PDB file of C-alpha atoms in Angstrom:
ATOM      1  CA  MET A 625      47.106 226.023  38.025  1.00 92.00           C
ATOM      2  CA  ARG A 626      48.592 224.307  41.473  1.00 91.00           C
ATOM      3  CA  ARG A 627      51.120 222.955  39.430  1.00 90.00           C
ATOM      4  CA  THR A 628      51.814 225.866  37.167  1.00 89.00           C
ATOM      5  CA  GLY A 629      52.720 227.974  40.497  1.00 86.00           C
ATOM      6  CA  ALA A 630      54.879 225.484  41.820  1.00 85.00           C
ATOM      7  CA  GLN A 631      56.743 225.408  38.595  1.00 80.00           C
ATOM      8  CA  VAL A 632      56.776 229.264  38.579  1.00 82.00           C
ATOM      9  CA  TYR A 633      58.448 229.366  42.234  1.00 82.00           C
ATOM     10  CA  SER A 634      60.850 226.478  41.558  1.00 78.00           C
ATOM     11  CA  SER A 635      62.030 228.809  38.424  1.00 76.00           C
ATOM     12  CA  LEU A 636      61.845 232.089  39.799  1.00 77.00           C
ATOM     13  CA  ILE A 637      61.937 232.439  43.391  1.00 75.00           C
ATOM     14  CA  ALA A 638      63.765 229.185  44.487  1.00 70.00           C
ATOM     15  CA  GLY A 639      66.638 229.815  41.680  1.00 67.00           C
ATOM     16  CA  LYS A 640      66.430 226.252  40.417  1.00 68.00           C
ATOM     17  CA  PRO A 641      66.616 226.159  36.721  1.00 68.00           C
ATOM     18  CA  ASN A 642      65.057 223.589  34.391  1.00 71.00           C
ATOM     19  CA  THR A 643      67.793 223.691  32.012  1.00 77.00           C
ATOM     20  CA  VAL A 644      70.562 220.543  32.168  1.00 81.00           C
ATOM     21  CA  LEU A 645      74.104 222.214  31.128  1.00 84.00           C
ATOM     22  CA  TYR A 646      74.768 219.483  28.505  1.00 88.00           C
ATOM     23  CA  PRO A 647      77.613 218.324  28.001  1.00 87.00           C
ATOM     24  CA  TYR A 648      78.689 219.203  31.403  1.00 89.00           C
ATOM     25  CA  GLN A 649      75.862 217.650  33.068  1.00 87.00           C
ATOM     26  CA  LYS A 650      73.435 214.865  32.272  1.00 87.00           C
ATOM     27  CA  LEU A 651      70.399 213.642  33.320  1.00 87.00           C
ATOM     28  CA  ASP A 652      70.110 210.511  34.987  1.00 88.00           C
ATOM     29  CA  LEU A 653      68.265 208.290  32.830  1.00 90.00           C
ATOM     30  CA  PRO A 654      65.948 205.542  33.796  1.00 88.00           C
ATOM     31  CA  PRO A 655      67.195 202.177  33.323  1.00 84.00           C
ATOM     32  CA  THR A 656      64.163 201.334  30.790  1.00 87.00           C
ATOM     33  CA  TYR A 657      65.937 204.019  28.410  1.00 92.00           C
ATOM     34  CA  ARG A 658      66.327 202.488  24.843  1.00 94.00           C
ATOM     35  CA  GLY A 659      69.826 203.399  23.840  1.00 95.00           C
ATOM     36  CA  LYS A 660      72.870 201.572  22.406  1.00 95.00           C
ATOM     37  CA  HIS A 661      72.556 197.698  22.282  1.00 96.00           C
ATOM     38  CA  THR A 662      74.896 195.233  24.012  1.00 96.00           C
ATOM     39  CA  LEU A 663      74.822 191.421  23.772  1.00 96.00           C
ATOM     40  CA  ASP A 664      75.749 188.321  26.225  1.00 95.00           C
ATOM     41  CA  PHE A 665      77.448 185.971  24.075  1.00 95.00           C
ATOM     42  CA  LYS A 666      76.887 183.557  26.237  1.00 94.00           C
ATOM     43  CA  ARG A 667      73.595 183.701  26.884  1.00 94.00           C
ATOM     44  CA  CYS A 668      72.954 184.470  23.136  1.00 96.00           C
ATOM     45  CA  ILE A 669      71.760 180.871  21.028  1.00 96.00           C
ATOM     46  CA  GLY A 670      72.323 182.320  17.839  1.00 96.00           C
ATOM     47  CA  CYS A 671      68.171 181.817  16.997  1.00 95.00           C
ATOM     48  CA  SER A 672      67.885 184.864  14.791  1.00 94.00           C
ATOM     49  CA  ASN A 673      64.723 185.801  16.160  1.00 95.00           C
ATOM     50  CA  CYS A 674      65.969 189.760  16.730  1.00 96.00           C
ATOM     51  CA  VAL A 675      67.144 189.849  13.014  1.00 95.00           C
ATOM     52  CA  GLN A 676      63.688 188.638  11.937  1.00 93.00           C
ATOM     53  CA  ILE A 677      61.384 190.845  14.006  1.00 94.00           C
ATOM     54  CA  CYS A 678      63.104 194.323  13.199  1.00 96.00           C
ATOM     55  CA  PRO A 679      61.231 196.500  11.454  1.00 95.00           C
ATOM     56  CA  ASN A 680      63.885 198.299   9.830  1.00 95.00           C
ATOM     57  CA  ASP A 681      66.046 195.433   8.846  1.00 95.00           C
ATOM     58  CA  CYS A 682      69.121 196.794  10.666  1.00 96.00           C
ATOM     59  CA  MET A 683      70.541 193.660  12.042  1.00 97.00           C
ATOM     60  CA  TRP A 684      71.855 190.693  10.668  1.00 97.00           C
ATOM     61  CA  MET A 685      73.551 187.546  11.750  1.00 96.00           C
ATOM     62  CA  GLU A 686      77.072 187.217  11.398  1.00 96.00           C
ATOM     63  CA  LYS A 687      79.420 183.825  11.943  1.00 95.00           C
ATOM     64  CA  LEU A 688      82.718 184.156  14.062  1.00 94.00           C
ATOM     65  CA  GLU A 689      84.766 181.826  16.078  1.00 94.00           C
ATOM     66  CA  ASP A 690      85.471 182.490  19.609  1.00 92.00           C
ATOM     67  CA  PRO A 691      88.148 180.682  21.393  1.00 92.00           C
ATOM     68  CA  GLU A 692      85.509 179.909  24.463  1.00 92.00           C
ATOM     69  CA  LEU A 693      82.487 178.811  22.665  1.00 93.00           C
ATOM     70  CA  GLY A 694      83.580 177.818  18.999  1.00 93.00           C
ATOM     71  CA  LYS A 695      82.060 178.206  15.952  1.00 94.00           C
ATOM     72  CA  ILE A 696      79.394 180.494  16.776  1.00 95.00           C
ATOM     73  CA  GLU A 697      76.670 183.051  14.938  1.00 96.00           C
ATOM     74  CA  ARG A 698      75.552 186.280  16.763  1.00 97.00           C
ATOM     75  CA  PRO A 699      73.516 189.443  15.783  1.00 97.00           C
ATOM     76  CA  GLY A 700      74.894 192.978  14.594  1.00 97.00           C
ATOM     77  CA  VAL A 701      72.977 196.212  14.484  1.00 97.00           C
ATOM     78  CA  ASP A 702      73.242 199.118  12.568  1.00 97.00           C
ATOM     79  CA  LEU A 703      72.170 201.957  14.724  1.00 95.00           C
ATOM     80  CA  GLY A 704      72.136 204.416  11.761  1.00 94.00           C
ATOM     81  CA  ARG A 705      69.168 202.608  10.693  1.00 94.00           C
ATOM     82  CA  CYS A 706      67.929 201.464  14.460  1.00 96.00           C
ATOM     83  CA  LEU A 707      64.671 203.198  15.293  1.00 95.00           C
ATOM     84  CA  PHE A 708      65.226 201.826  18.812  1.00 96.00           C
ATOM     85  CA  CYS A 709      61.814 200.457  19.400  1.00 95.00           C
ATOM     86  CA  GLY A 710      63.155 197.425  21.321  1.00 94.00           C
ATOM     87  CA  PHE A 711      61.170 194.477  19.739  1.00 95.00           C
ATOM     88  CA  CYS A 712      64.559 192.590  19.205  1.00 95.00           C
ATOM     89  CA  VAL A 713      65.055 192.898  23.585  1.00 94.00           C
ATOM     90  CA  GLU A 714      61.535 191.693  23.868  1.00 94.00           C
ATOM     91  CA  ILE A 715      61.339 188.704  21.640  1.00 95.00           C
ATOM     92  CA  CYS A 716      64.700 187.175  22.673  1.00 95.00           C
ATOM     93  CA  PRO A 717      64.286 183.864  24.498  1.00 94.00           C
ATOM     94  CA  THR A 718      67.220 183.887  26.817  1.00 93.00           C
ATOM     95  CA  VAL A 719      67.341 187.760  27.192  1.00 93.00           C
ATOM     96  CA  ALA A 720      70.805 188.211  25.817  1.00 94.00           C
ATOM     97  CA  ILE A 721      70.408 191.302  24.175  1.00 95.00           C
ATOM     98  CA  HIS A 722      69.649 194.625  26.017  1.00 95.00           C
ATOM     99  CA  GLU A 723      69.336 198.512  25.422  1.00 95.00           C
ATOM    100  CA  THR A 724      71.534 200.243  27.795  1.00 94.00           C
ATOM    101  CA  VAL A 725      70.973 203.914  28.526  1.00 93.00           C
ATOM    102  CA  GLU A 726      74.081 205.068  26.359  1.00 93.00           C
ATOM    103  CA  PHE A 727      72.992 207.422  23.767  1.00 92.00           C
ATOM    104  CA  GLU A 728      76.005 209.567  22.759  1.00 92.00           C
ATOM    105  CA  LEU A 729      76.292 207.782  19.284  1.00 92.00           C
ATOM    106  CA  ALA A 730      76.575 210.452  16.429  1.00 90.00           C
ATOM    107  CA  ASP A 731      79.598 210.071  14.290  1.00 91.00           C
ATOM    108  CA  GLN A 732      80.628 211.590  10.833  1.00 92.00           C
ATOM    109  CA  ASP A 733      81.048 208.293   9.456  1.00 93.00           C
ATOM    110  CA  ARG A 734      77.622 206.065   8.956  1.00 92.00           C
ATOM    111  CA  SER A 735      80.127 203.046   8.622  1.00 92.00           C
ATOM    112  CA  LYS A 736      81.239 203.284  11.998  1.00 93.00           C
ATOM    113  CA  LEU A 737      77.543 203.273  13.306  1.00 95.00           C
ATOM    114  CA  ARG A 738      77.692 199.289  12.105  1.00 96.00           C
ATOM    115  CA  LEU A 739      78.286 197.651  15.351  1.00 96.00           C
ATOM    116  CA  GLY A 740      78.977 193.859  14.741  1.00 96.00           C
ATOM    117  CA  PRO A 741      78.804 191.096  17.494  1.00 96.00           C
ATOM    118  CA  LYS A 742      82.269 191.729  18.742  1.00 95.00           C
ATOM    119  CA  GLU A 743      81.618 195.864  19.187  1.00 95.00           C
ATOM    120  CA  LEU A 744      77.929 194.915  21.000  1.00 96.00           C
ATOM    121  CA  ARG A 745      79.581 191.963  22.997  1.00 96.00           C
ATOM    122  CA  ASP A 746      79.420 192.436  27.291  1.00 94.00           C
ATOM    123  CA  ASP A 747      78.809 189.551  28.886  1.00 92.00           C
ATOM    124  CA  LYS A 748      78.654 190.923  32.451  1.00 91.00           C
ATOM    125  CA  TYR A 749      75.671 193.641  31.463  1.00 90.00           C
ATOM    126  CA  ALA A 750      72.721 191.442  31.929  1.00 84.00           C
ATOM    127  CA  ASP A 751      74.069 190.705  35.446  1.00 84.00           C
ATOM    128  CA  THR A 752      73.966 194.063  36.469  1.00 85.00           C
ATOM    129  CA  VAL A 753      70.587 195.073  35.098  1.00 84.00           C
ATOM    130  CA  LYS A 754      67.134 194.180  36.685  1.00 80.00           C
ATOM    131  CA  GLU A 755      65.061 191.582  34.150  1.00 78.00           C
ATOM    132  CA  GLU A 756      61.800 193.208  33.477  1.00 78.00           C
ATOM    133  CA  ARG A 757      60.935 189.846  32.193  1.00 85.00           C
ATOM    134  CA  GLN A 758      59.430 187.053  34.444  1.00 87.00           C
ATOM    135  CA  LYS A 759      60.715 183.646  34.755  1.00 89.00           C
ATOM    136  CA  ARG A 760      58.737 180.374  35.373  1.00 90.00           C
ATOM    137  CA  SER A 761      60.429 177.315  35.827  1.00 93.00           C
ATOM    138  CA  LEU A 762      59.063 174.592  33.846  1.00 93.00           C
ATOM    139  CA  PRO A 763      59.888 171.065  32.898  1.00 95.00           C
ATOM    140  CA  VAL A 764      62.246 170.428  30.340  1.00 93.00           C
ATOM    141  CA  LEU A 765      62.506 166.793  28.225  1.00 95.00           C
ATOM    142  CA  ASP A 766      65.780 165.373  27.103  1.00 95.00           C
ATOM    143  CA  LEU A 767      64.230 162.930  24.459  1.00 95.00           C
ATOM    144  CA  SER A 768      67.526 161.196  24.515  1.00 93.00           C
ATOM    145  CA  LYS A 769      67.194 159.854  27.727  1.00 94.00           C
ATOM    146  CA  CYS A 770      63.103 159.269  27.750  1.00 95.00           C
ATOM    147  CA  THR A 771      61.976 155.673  27.838  1.00 93.00           C
ATOM    148  CA  GLY A 772      58.430 156.599  27.414  1.00 92.00           C
ATOM    149  CA  CYS A 773      57.561 154.672  30.875  1.00 93.00           C
ATOM    150  CA  GLU A 774      54.524 157.047  31.104  1.00 93.00           C
ATOM    151  CA  LYS A 775      55.210 157.745  35.131  1.00 94.00           C
ATOM    152  CA  CYS A 776      55.394 161.580  34.277  1.00 95.00           C
ATOM    153  CA  ALA A 777      51.785 161.656  32.742  1.00 94.00           C
ATOM    154  CA  GLY A 778      50.384 159.065  35.579  1.00 94.00           C
ATOM    155  CA  GLU A 779      52.079 161.711  38.230  1.00 94.00           C
ATOM    156  CA  CYS A 780      51.048 164.828  36.830  1.00 95.00           C
ATOM    157  CA  PRO A 781      48.198 166.554  39.270  1.00 94.00           C
ATOM    158  CA  GLU A 782      47.251 169.222  36.415  1.00 93.00           C
ATOM    159  CA  MET A 783      47.135 166.186  33.940  1.00 93.00           C
ATOM    160  CA  CYS A 784      48.985 168.396  31.519  1.00 94.00           C
ATOM    161  CA  ILE A 785      51.327 165.413  30.158  1.00 95.00           C
ATOM    162  CA  ALA A 786      49.972 163.326  27.527  1.00 95.00           C
ATOM    163  CA  MET A 787      51.666 160.500  25.967  1.00 95.00           C
ATOM    164  CA  MET A 788      51.923 160.670  22.139  1.00 94.00           C
ATOM    165  CA  PRO A 789      52.985 158.076  19.643  1.00 94.00           C
ATOM    166  CA  ILE A 790      56.048 158.710  17.556  1.00 94.00           C
ATOM    167  CA  GLU A 791      54.986 158.063  13.744  1.00 92.00           C
ATOM    168  CA  GLY A 792      57.305 155.439  12.309  1.00 91.00           C
ATOM    169  CA  VAL A 793      59.295 155.047  15.215  1.00 92.00           C
ATOM    170  CA  GLY A 794      56.919 152.226  17.302  1.00 90.00           C
ATOM    171  CA  LYS A 795      57.898 154.736  20.586  1.00 93.00           C
ATOM    172  CA  GLN A 796      55.843 157.548  22.311  1.00 94.00           C
ATOM    173  CA  LYS A 797      56.946 160.390  24.143  1.00 94.00           C
ATOM    174  CA  PRO A 798      55.354 163.044  26.580  1.00 95.00           C
ATOM    175  CA  GLU A 799      53.788 166.280  25.473  1.00 94.00           C
ATOM    176  CA  ILE A 800      53.536 168.905  27.827  1.00 93.00           C
ATOM    177  CA  ASN A 801      50.977 171.408  28.076  1.00 92.00           C
ATOM    178  CA  LEU A 802      53.203 174.353  29.697  1.00 89.00           C
ATOM    179  CA  SER A 803      50.303 176.659  29.834  1.00 87.00           C
ATOM    180  CA  LYS A 804      48.209 174.285  32.242  1.00 91.00           C
ATOM    181  CA  CYS A 805      52.033 173.246  34.485  1.00 93.00           C
ATOM    182  CA  THR A 806      51.923 174.768  37.766  1.00 93.00           C
ATOM    183  CA  SER A 807      55.752 173.960  38.211  1.00 93.00           C
ATOM    184  CA  CYS A 808      54.933 171.300  40.909  1.00 94.00           C
ATOM    185  CA  GLY A 809      57.928 169.149  39.968  1.00 94.00           C
ATOM    186  CA  LYS A 810      56.408 165.961  40.269  1.00 95.00           C
ATOM    187  CA  CYS A 811      57.133 164.721  36.857  1.00 95.00           C
ATOM    188  CA  VAL A 812      60.884 165.446  37.377  1.00 95.00           C
ATOM    189  CA  ILE A 813      60.977 163.535  40.550  1.00 95.00           C
ATOM    190  CA  VAL A 814      59.236 160.456  39.414  1.00 95.00           C
ATOM    191  CA  CYS A 815      61.469 160.221  36.117  1.00 95.00           C
ATOM    192  CA  SER A 816      64.156 157.672  36.536  1.00 92.00           C
ATOM    193  CA  GLU A 817      65.864 158.357  33.599  1.00 93.00           C
ATOM    194  CA  LYS A 818      66.488 161.811  34.771  1.00 94.00           C
ATOM    195  CA  ALA A 819      64.903 162.800  31.211  1.00 95.00           C
ATOM    196  CA  LEU A 820      62.681 165.554  32.343  1.00 95.00           C
ATOM    197  CA  THR A 821      64.802 168.699  34.404  1.00 95.00           C
ATOM    198  CA  MET A 822      63.133 171.791  35.731  1.00 94.00           C
ATOM    199  CA  THR A 823      64.500 174.726  33.930  1.00 93.00           C
ATOM    200  CA  GLU A 824      64.025 178.810  34.394  1.00 91.00           C
ATOM    201  CA  VAL A 825      62.766 179.903  31.301  1.00 90.00           C
ATOM    202  CA  HIS A 826      61.585 183.559  30.511  1.00 90.00           C
ATOM    203  CA  GLU A 827      58.171 184.211  29.564  1.00 87.00           C
ATOM    204  CA  SER A 828      57.483 185.324  26.003  1.00 85.00           C
ATOM    205  CA  TYR A 829      56.056 188.765  24.930  1.00 88.00           C
ATOM    206  CA  PHE A 830      55.224 187.175  21.313  1.00 90.00           C
ATOM    207  CA  GLU A 831      53.424 183.693  20.245  1.00 89.00           C
ATOM    208  CA  MET A 832      55.591 182.161  18.224  1.00 90.00           C
ATOM    209  CA  PRO A 833      54.806 179.670  15.229  1.00 92.00           C
ATOM    210  CA  GLU A 834      55.278 175.953  15.695  1.00 93.00           C
ATOM    211  CA  PRO A 835      57.223 173.865  13.043  1.00 95.00           C
ATOM    212  CA  LYS A 836      54.649 171.267  11.460  1.00 95.00           C
ATOM    213  CA  PHE A 837      56.497 167.940  10.669  1.00 95.00           C
ATOM    214  CA  ILE A 838      55.721 166.138   7.268  1.00 94.00           C
ATOM    215  CA  LEU A 839      56.928 162.464   7.760  1.00 93.00           C
ATOM    216  CA  LYS A 840      56.390 161.316   3.838  1.00 93.00           C
ATOM    217  CA  ASN A 841      58.690 163.869   2.614  1.00 94.00           C
ATOM    218  CA  CYS A 842      61.518 163.556   5.133  1.00 93.00           C
ATOM    219  CA  THR A 843      64.861 162.071   4.366  1.00 91.00           C
ATOM    220  CA  GLY A 844      66.549 161.676   7.583  1.00 92.00           C
ATOM    221  CA  CYS A 845      69.265 164.213   6.562  1.00 93.00           C
ATOM    222  CA  SER A 846      69.103 165.746   9.651  1.00 94.00           C
ATOM    223  CA  ALA A 847      69.894 169.228   8.649  1.00 96.00           C
ATOM    224  CA  CYS A 848      67.363 170.614  10.658  1.00 96.00           C
ATOM    225  CA  ALA A 849      68.270 169.019  13.656  1.00 96.00           C
ATOM    226  CA  LYS A 850      71.965 171.053  13.208  1.00 95.00           C
ATOM    227  CA  ALA A 851      70.456 173.981  12.487  1.00 95.00           C
ATOM    228  CA  CYS A 852      68.036 174.214  15.672  1.00 96.00           C
ATOM    229  CA  PRO A 853      69.912 176.405  17.967  1.00 95.00           C
ATOM    230  CA  ALA A 854      67.430 175.528  20.946  1.00 94.00           C
ATOM    231  CA  ASP A 855      68.146 171.428  20.639  1.00 94.00           C
ATOM    232  CA  CYS A 856      64.657 170.814  20.387  1.00 95.00           C
ATOM    233  CA  ILE A 857      65.101 168.427  17.318  1.00 96.00           C
ATOM    234  CA  TYR A 858      66.430 164.651  17.824  1.00 96.00           C
ATOM    235  CA  MET A 859      66.985 162.319  14.884  1.00 95.00           C
ATOM    236  CA  MET A 860      65.345 158.696  15.633  1.00 94.00           C
ATOM    237  CA  ASP A 861      65.885 155.512  13.842  1.00 93.00           C
ATOM    238  CA  MET A 862      62.862 154.327  12.217  1.00 93.00           C
ATOM    239  CA  PRO A 863      62.704 150.436  12.385  1.00 91.00           C
ATOM    240  CA  GLY A 864      62.047 148.306   9.361  1.00 87.00           C
ATOM    241  CA  THR A 865      63.115 151.007   6.859  1.00 88.00           C
ATOM    242  CA  GLU A 866      67.057 149.049   6.520  1.00 87.00           C
ATOM    243  CA  LYS A 867      67.868 148.591   3.029  1.00 84.00           C
ATOM    244  CA  VAL A 868      69.440 145.148   2.062  1.00 82.00           C
ATOM    245  CA  LEU A 869      72.805 145.386   0.739  1.00 82.00           C
ATOM    246  CA  LYS A 870      74.353 143.224  -1.872  1.00 80.00           C
ATOM    247  CA  ASP A 871      76.384 140.830   0.529  1.00 80.00           C
ATOM    248  CA  GLY A 872      72.629 140.043   2.132  1.00 77.00           C
ATOM    249  CA  LYS A 873      73.199 142.222   5.135  1.00 82.00           C
ATOM    250  CA  LYS A 874      70.919 145.309   6.734  1.00 84.00           C
ATOM    251  CA  GLY A 875      71.955 148.559   6.306  1.00 85.00           C
ATOM    252  CA  LYS A 876      71.561 151.368   8.514  1.00 88.00           C
ATOM    253  CA  PRO A 877      67.606 152.025   9.116  1.00 91.00           C
ATOM    254  CA  LYS A 878      66.178 155.438   7.706  1.00 92.00           C
ATOM    255  CA  LYS A 879      66.096 158.115  10.301  1.00 93.00           C
ATOM    256  CA  ARG A 880      63.212 160.717  11.152  1.00 94.00           C
ATOM    257  CA  ALA A 881      63.204 164.116  12.918  1.00 95.00           C
ATOM    258  CA  VAL A 882      61.389 164.535  16.338  1.00 96.00           C
ATOM    259  CA  PHE A 883      60.355 167.832  17.542  1.00 96.00           C
ATOM    260  CA  VAL A 884      60.255 168.830  21.601  1.00 95.00           C
ATOM    261  CA  LEU A 885      57.869 171.836  21.026  1.00 93.00           C
ATOM    262  CA  GLU A 886      58.392 172.679  24.805  1.00 92.00           C
ATOM    263  CA  LYS A 887      61.985 173.577  24.070  1.00 93.00           C
ATOM    264  CA  CYS A 888      61.321 175.572  20.536  1.00 94.00           C
ATOM    265  CA  VAL A 889      61.745 179.374  20.463  1.00 94.00           C
ATOM    266  CA  GLY A 890      59.984 179.623  16.852  1.00 94.00           C
ATOM    267  CA  CYS A 891      63.010 180.929  14.807  1.00 94.00           C
ATOM    268  CA  GLY A 892      62.069 178.672  11.698  1.00 94.00           C
ATOM    269  CA  LYS A 893      65.912 178.072  11.242  1.00 95.00           C
ATOM    270  CA  CYS A 894      65.008 174.385  10.745  1.00 96.00           C
ATOM    271  CA  PHE A 895      62.161 175.372   8.320  1.00 95.00           C
ATOM    272  CA  ARG A 896      64.861 177.284   6.135  1.00 94.00           C
ATOM    273  CA  ALA A 897      67.293 174.536   6.389  1.00 95.00           C
ATOM    274  CA  CYS A 898      64.925 171.839   5.163  1.00 95.00           C
ATOM    275  CA  LYS A 899      65.626 171.063   1.358  1.00 94.00           C
ATOM    276  CA  PHE A 900      62.596 168.693   0.806  1.00 94.00           C
ATOM    277  CA  GLU A 901      59.371 170.506   1.965  1.00 93.00           C
ATOM    278  CA  SER A 902      59.113 168.425   5.228  1.00 95.00           C
ATOM    279  CA  ILE A 903      58.674 171.076   7.582  1.00 95.00           C
ATOM    280  CA  GLU A 904      56.237 173.998   7.558  1.00 94.00           C
ATOM    281  CA  MET A 905      55.960 177.127   9.465  1.00 93.00           C
ATOM    282  CA  ALA A 906      52.995 179.463   8.805  1.00 87.00           C
ATOM    283  CA  GLY A 907      54.228 183.328   8.641  1.00 80.00           C
ATOM    284  CA  VAL A 908      57.966 182.262   8.587  1.00 81.00           C
ATOM    285  CA  LYS A 909      59.710 183.209   5.196  1.00 76.00           C
ATOM    286  CA  ARG A 910      62.493 181.359   3.517  1.00 74.00           C
TER     287      ARG A 910
END
C-alpha cells in the first residue's frame, strides 16, 4: 500500500505523468537492452559460432573482401526473424558482436531487415560499452616455436602443464589445464623460445566441444588448418613417411594435424572441412 500511495501522489498531486510522449520523448534504455546488432570487423575471427547457436536460423556467414583485412567471412542478421535472445553475443569468443539500444527497426519492406556484415559494421562501438564478460590472462602456445624442452611444465607451481607426446612426429608438446591455471606467468618467463605468451581471453558462457583427431584417417591435406579461424591447428612432418621417387631420392614426408586445444573456440570448421573423417566433434553437424 505504501508503494500504491506513492504512485497515486506522484500521478495526481505532484503532476508527474507516467506516460512518455513517444516519439517526441524517449526513455533512456539500459546498456543491457537487446536491440539492433553491431559487429566489430577487427575483433571478429569468422568462427560462425553465432550462426550455429542462433535458435531462429536468422544469421548467416558472408564472404567479402576488405581493403584492410583482406578476404574475410563475417555474419549477417535478419532482424525480421530475430528474437533478440542474445545468444550470438554470449557465445562470441572475441566479443565482436553486440546488441545496441537501437529499437526503431520497423520497415514496410522485409528485405530491408536483412542486414549484411557491412550494414552491421561498427569497429568503435565495442570500445564505448562496458564489457559484462570477464577476462582472464592465460598462457597461449605457439607450437611452431615450441621445442618441447619441458621447462614450462617444470616451472608451473600448480602442475597444470603436462608434456604429451605427439603420435607419429616423435616430439612432445605442453598441454595446459586452463581450469587450474592461476595466471602466474612463470611458464612464459621460463620459455626461452617465446612459444608461450600471456593473452587476455574472455570467459565463455558455454561449454564448447573439442575436436578429436584420428591419425589413421588423416591424409595431411591441411584443409582443417586452413579452415581454423583461431589458428589452433599446426601441420607437422611425420619422419619415416617419405616415399622413394624413381630417381632414388626421398620425397617430402607426410604431414599430420596437431591441435592446440587451449586456443580452440569449438566452432567445428575443421570438422566440416575434413573430407576423410579424421576429425570427430560431438554434437556438431556437417
